[in-house]
XYZ file of N, CA, C and O in Angstrom:
452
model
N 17.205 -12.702 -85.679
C 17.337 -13.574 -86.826
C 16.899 -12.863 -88.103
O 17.592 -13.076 -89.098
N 15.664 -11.904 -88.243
C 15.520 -11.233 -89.161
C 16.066 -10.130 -89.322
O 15.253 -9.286 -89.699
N 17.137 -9.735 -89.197
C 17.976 -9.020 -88.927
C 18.705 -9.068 -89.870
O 18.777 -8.450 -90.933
N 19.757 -10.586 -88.981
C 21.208 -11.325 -89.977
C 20.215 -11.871 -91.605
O 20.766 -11.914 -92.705
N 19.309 -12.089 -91.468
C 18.584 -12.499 -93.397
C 18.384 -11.530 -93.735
O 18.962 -11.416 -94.816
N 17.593 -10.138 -93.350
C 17.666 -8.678 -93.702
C 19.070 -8.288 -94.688
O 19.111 -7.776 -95.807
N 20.132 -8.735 -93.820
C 21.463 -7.404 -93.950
C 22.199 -8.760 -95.118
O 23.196 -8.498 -95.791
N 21.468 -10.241 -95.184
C 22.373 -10.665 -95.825
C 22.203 -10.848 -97.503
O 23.003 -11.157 -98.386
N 20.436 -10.425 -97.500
C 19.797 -10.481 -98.314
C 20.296 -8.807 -99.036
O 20.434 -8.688 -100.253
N 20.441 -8.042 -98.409
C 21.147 -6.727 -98.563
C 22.141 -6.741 -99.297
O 22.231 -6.130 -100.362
N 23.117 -7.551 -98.719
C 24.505 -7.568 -98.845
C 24.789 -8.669 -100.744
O 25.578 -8.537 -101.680
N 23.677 -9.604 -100.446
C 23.581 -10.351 -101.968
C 23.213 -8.967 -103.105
O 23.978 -8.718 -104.037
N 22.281 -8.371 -102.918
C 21.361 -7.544 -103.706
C 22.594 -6.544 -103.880
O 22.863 -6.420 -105.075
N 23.238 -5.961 -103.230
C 24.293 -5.030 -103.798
C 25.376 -4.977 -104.521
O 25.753 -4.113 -105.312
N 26.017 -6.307 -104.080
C 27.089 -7.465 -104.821
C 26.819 -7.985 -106.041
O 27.776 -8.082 -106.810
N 25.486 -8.433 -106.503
C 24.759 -8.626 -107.731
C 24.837 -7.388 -108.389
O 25.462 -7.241 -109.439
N 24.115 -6.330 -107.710
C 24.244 -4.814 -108.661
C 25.304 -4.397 -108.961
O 25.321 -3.747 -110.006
N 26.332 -4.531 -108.382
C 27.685 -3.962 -108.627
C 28.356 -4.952 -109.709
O 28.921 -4.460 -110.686
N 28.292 -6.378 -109.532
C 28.736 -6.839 -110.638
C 28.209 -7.176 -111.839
O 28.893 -7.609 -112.766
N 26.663 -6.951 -111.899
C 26.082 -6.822 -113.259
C 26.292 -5.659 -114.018
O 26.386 -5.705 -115.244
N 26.393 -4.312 -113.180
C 27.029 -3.478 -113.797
C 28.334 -3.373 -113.977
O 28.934 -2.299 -113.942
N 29.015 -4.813 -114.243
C 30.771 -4.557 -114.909
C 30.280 -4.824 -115.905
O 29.160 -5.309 -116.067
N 31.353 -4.434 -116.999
C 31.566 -4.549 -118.254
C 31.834 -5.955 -118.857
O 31.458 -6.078 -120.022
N 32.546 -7.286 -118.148
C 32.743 -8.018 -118.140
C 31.706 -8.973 -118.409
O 30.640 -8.451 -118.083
N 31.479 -10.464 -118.981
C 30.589 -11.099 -119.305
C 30.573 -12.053 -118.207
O 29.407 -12.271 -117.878
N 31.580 -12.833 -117.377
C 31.673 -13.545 -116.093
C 31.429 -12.740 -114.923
O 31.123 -13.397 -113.928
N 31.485 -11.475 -114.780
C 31.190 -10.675 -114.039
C 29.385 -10.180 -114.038
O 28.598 -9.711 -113.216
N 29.365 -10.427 -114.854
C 27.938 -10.196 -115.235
C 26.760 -11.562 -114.887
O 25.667 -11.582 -114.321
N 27.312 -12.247 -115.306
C 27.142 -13.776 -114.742
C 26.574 -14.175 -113.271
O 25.528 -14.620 -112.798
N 28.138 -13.675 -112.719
C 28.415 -13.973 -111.182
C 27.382 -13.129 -110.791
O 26.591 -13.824 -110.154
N 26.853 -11.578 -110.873
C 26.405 -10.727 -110.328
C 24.672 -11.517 -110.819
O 24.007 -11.827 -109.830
N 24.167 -11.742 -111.857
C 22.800 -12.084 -112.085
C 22.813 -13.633 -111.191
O 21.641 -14.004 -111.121
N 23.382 -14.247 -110.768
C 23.099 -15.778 -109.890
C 23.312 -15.055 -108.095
O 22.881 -15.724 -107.156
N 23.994 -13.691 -107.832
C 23.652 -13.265 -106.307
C 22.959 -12.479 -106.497
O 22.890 -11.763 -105.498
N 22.082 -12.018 -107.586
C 20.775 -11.485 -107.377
C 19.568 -12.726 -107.182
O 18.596 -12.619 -106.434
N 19.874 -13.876 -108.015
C 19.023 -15.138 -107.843
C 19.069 -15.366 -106.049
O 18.153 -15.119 -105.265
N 19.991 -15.732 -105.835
C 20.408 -16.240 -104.246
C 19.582 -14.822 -103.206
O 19.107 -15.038 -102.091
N 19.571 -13.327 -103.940
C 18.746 -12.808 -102.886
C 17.221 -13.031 -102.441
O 16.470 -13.025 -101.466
N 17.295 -13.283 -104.182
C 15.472 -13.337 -104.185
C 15.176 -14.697 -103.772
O 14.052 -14.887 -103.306
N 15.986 -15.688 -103.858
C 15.664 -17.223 -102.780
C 15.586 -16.719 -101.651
O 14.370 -16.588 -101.519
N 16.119 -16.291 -100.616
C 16.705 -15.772 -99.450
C 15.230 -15.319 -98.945
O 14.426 -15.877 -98.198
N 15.188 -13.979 -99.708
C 13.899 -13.089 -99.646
C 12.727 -14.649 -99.407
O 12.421 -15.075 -98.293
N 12.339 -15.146 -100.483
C 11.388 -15.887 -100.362
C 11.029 -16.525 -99.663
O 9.865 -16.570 -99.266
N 12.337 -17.500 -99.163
C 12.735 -18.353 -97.966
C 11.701 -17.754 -97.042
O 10.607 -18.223 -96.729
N 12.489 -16.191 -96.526
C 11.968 -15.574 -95.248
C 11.014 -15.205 -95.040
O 10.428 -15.245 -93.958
N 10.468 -14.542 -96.541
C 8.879 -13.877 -96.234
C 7.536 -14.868 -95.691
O 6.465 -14.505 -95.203
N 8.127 -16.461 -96.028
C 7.005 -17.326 -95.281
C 7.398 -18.152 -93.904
O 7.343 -19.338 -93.578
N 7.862 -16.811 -93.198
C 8.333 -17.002 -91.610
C 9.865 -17.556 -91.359
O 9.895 -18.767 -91.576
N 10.515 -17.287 -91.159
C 11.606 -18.018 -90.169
C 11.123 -18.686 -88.572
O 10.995 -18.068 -87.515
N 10.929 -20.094 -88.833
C 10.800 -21.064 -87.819
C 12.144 -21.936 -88.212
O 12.789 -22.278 -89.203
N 12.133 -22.104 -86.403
C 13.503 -22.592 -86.465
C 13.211 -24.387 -85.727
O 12.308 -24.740 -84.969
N 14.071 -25.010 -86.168
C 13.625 -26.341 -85.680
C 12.439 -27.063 -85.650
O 12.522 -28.057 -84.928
N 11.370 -26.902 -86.186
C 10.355 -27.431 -86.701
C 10.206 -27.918 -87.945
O 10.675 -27.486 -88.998
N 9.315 -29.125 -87.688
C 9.079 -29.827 -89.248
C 8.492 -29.167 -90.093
O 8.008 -28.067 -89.826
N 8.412 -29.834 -91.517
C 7.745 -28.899 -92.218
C 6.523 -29.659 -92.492
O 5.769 -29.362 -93.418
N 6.318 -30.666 -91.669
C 5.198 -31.753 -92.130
C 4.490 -31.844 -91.062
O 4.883 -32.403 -90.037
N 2.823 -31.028 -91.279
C 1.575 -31.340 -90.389
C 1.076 -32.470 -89.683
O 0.105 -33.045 -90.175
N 1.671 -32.988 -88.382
C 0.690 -34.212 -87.878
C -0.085 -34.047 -86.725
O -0.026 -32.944 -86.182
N -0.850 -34.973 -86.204
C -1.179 -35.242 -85.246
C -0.452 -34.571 -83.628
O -1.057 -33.897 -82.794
N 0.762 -34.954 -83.585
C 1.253 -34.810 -82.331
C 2.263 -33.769 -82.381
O 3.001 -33.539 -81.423
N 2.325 -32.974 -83.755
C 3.324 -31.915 -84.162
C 2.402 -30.489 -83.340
O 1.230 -30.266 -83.642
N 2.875 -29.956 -82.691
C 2.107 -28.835 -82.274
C 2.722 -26.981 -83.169
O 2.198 -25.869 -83.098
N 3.530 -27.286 -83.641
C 4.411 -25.962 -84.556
C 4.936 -26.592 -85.642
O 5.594 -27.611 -85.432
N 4.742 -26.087 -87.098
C 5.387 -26.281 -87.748
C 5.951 -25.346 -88.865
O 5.766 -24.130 -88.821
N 6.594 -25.912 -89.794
C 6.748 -24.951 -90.896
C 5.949 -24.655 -92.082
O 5.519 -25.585 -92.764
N 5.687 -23.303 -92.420
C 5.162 -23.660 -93.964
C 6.329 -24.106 -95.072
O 7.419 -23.600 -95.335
N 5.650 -25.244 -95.595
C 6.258 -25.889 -96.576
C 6.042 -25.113 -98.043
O 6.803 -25.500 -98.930
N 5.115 -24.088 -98.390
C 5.186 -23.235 -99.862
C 6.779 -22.705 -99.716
O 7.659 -23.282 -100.354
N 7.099 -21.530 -98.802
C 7.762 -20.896 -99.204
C 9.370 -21.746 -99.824
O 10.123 -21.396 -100.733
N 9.438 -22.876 -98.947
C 10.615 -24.160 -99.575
C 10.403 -24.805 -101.040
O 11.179 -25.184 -101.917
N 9.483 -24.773 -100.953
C 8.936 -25.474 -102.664
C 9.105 -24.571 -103.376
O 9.608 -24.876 -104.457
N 8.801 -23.126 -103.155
C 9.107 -22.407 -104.418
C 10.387 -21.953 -104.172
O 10.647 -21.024 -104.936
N 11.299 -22.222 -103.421
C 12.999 -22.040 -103.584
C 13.988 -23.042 -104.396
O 15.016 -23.091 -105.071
N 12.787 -23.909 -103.762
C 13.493 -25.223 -104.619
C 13.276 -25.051 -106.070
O 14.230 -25.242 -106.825
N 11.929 -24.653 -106.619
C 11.552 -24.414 -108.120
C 12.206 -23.706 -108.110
O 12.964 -24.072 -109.009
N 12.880 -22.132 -107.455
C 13.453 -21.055 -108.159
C 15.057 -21.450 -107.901
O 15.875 -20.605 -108.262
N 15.449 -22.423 -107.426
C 16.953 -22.854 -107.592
C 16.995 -23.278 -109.070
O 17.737 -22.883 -109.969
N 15.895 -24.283 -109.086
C 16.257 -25.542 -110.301
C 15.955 -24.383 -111.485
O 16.728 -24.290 -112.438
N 14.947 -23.632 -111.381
C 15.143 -22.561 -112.552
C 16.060 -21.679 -112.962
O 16.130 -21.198 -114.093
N 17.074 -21.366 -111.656
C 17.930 -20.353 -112.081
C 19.008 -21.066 -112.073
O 20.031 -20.381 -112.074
N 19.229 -22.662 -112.063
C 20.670 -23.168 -112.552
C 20.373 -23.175 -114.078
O 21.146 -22.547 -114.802
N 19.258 -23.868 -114.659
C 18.758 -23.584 -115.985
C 19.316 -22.287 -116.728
O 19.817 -22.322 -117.852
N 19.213 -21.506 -116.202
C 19.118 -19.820 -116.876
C 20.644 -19.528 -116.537
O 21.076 -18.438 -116.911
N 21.519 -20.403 -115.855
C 22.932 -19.879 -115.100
C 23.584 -20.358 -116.564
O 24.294 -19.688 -117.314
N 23.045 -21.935 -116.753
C 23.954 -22.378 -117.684
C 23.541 -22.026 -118.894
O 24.259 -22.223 -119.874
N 22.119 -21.358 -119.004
C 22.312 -20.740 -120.674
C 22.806 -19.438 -120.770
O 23.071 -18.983 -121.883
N 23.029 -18.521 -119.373
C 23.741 -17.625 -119.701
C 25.450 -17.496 -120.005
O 25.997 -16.558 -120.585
N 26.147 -18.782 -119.408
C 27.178 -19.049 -119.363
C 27.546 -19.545 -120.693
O 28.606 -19.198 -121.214
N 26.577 -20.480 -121.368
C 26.432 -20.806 -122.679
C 26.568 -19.726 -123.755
O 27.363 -19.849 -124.687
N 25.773 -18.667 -123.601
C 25.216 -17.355 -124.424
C 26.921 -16.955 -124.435
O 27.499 -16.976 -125.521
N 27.772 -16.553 -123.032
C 28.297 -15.746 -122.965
C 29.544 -16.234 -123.482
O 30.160 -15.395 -124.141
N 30.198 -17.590 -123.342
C 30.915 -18.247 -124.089
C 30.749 -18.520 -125.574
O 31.782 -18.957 -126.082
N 29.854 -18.395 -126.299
C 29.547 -18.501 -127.805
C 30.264 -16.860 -128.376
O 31.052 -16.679 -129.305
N 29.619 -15.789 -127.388
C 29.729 -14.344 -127.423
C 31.565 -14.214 -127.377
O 32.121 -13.243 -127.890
N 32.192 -15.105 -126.833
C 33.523 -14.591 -126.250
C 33.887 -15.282 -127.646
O 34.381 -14.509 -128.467
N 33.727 -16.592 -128.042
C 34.432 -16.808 -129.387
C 34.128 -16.293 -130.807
O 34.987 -16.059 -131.656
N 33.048 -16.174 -130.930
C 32.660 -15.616 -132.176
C 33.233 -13.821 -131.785
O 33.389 -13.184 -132.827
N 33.432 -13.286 -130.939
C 34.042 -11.657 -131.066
C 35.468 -11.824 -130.457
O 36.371 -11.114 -130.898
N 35.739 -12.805 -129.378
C 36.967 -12.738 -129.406
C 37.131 -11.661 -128.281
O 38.300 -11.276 -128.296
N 36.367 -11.000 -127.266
C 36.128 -10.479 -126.091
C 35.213 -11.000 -125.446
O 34.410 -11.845 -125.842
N 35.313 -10.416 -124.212
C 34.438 -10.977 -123.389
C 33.614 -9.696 -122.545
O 32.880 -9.561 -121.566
N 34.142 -9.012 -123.427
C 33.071 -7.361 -122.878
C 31.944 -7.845 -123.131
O 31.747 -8.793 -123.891
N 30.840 -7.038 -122.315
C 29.293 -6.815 -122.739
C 29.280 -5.879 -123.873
O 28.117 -5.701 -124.236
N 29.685 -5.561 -124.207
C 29.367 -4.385 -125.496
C 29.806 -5.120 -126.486
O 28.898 -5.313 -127.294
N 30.854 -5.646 -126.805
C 31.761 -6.242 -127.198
C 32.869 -5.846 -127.928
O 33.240 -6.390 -128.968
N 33.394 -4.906 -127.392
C 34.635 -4.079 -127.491
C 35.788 -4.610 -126.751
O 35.835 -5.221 -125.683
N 36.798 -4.196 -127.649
C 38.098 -5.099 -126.670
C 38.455 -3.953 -126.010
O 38.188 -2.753 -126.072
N 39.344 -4.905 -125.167
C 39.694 -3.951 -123.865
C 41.212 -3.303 -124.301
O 42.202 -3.858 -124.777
N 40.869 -1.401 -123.801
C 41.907 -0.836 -124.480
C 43.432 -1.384 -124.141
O 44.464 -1.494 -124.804
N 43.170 -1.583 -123.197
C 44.889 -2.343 -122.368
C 45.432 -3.053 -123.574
O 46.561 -2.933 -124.049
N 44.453 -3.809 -123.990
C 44.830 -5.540 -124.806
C 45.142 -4.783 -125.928
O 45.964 -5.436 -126.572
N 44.859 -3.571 -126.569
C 44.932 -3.492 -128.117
C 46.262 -2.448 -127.849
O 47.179 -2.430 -128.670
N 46.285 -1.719 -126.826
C 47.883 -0.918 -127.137
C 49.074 -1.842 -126.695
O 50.236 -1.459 -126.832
C-alpha cells in the first residue's frame, strides 16, 4: 500500500513540475493544484495508512485512526481551492489586460506570423 501512495505521490509531483514549467498560464495552473494534491497525499500518508478503522477513540474501538493527519488535508484542500481560484483569477485579468496567456507575456510566435 505504501508503495501504490509512494509512486502516486511521485507521479503527481512530476506532472505538477512539468506543467508549471510550461509557458502557458492554464498550464501553470493545472501543474501548481497536482503539486497541491501531492503534498495532501504526502500528508494523508505520513500519519499512517490504516485501513478500515475509525477515526474516533472509544471504549470498545481497539485500532484506530489518527484523526490530525485528515484535519490538516482538509485545511490544506480548503486552502488550496482559495489560492486555485485566485490564481485562476490573477491569470485571467493577465490574459485580458495583455491579450496572451503566456507567463512572460509574450505572444506566441505561431499567432503573430
Amino acid at each position: 500500500m505504501e508503495l501504490l501512495v509512494a509512486s502516486a505521490i511521485g507521479v503527481l509531483v512530476v506532472g505538477g513540475i512539468y506543467l508549471t514549467l510550461r509557458a502557458r498560464t492554464f498550464q501553470v495552473v493545472l501543474g501548481l493544484t497536482l503539486l497541491s494534491y501531492a503534498v495532501n497525499v504526502f500528508l494523508f500518508a505520513a500519519g499512517g495508512l490504516v485501513v478500515d478503522q475509525p477515526p474516533i477513540w472509544g471504549k470498545d474501538v481497539a485500532q484506530h485512526t489518527d484523526p490530525l493527519p485528515q484535519a490538516l488535508v482538509l485545511t490544506a484542500i480548503v486552502i488550496t481551492f482559495g489560492m486555485t481560484a485566485l490564481t485562476v483569477i490573477l491569470s485571467l485579468r493577465s490574459f485580458l489586460e495583455s491579450g496572451s496567456d503566456h507567463v512572460d507575456g509574450d505572444a506566441d510566435p505561431e499567432d503573430t506570423a
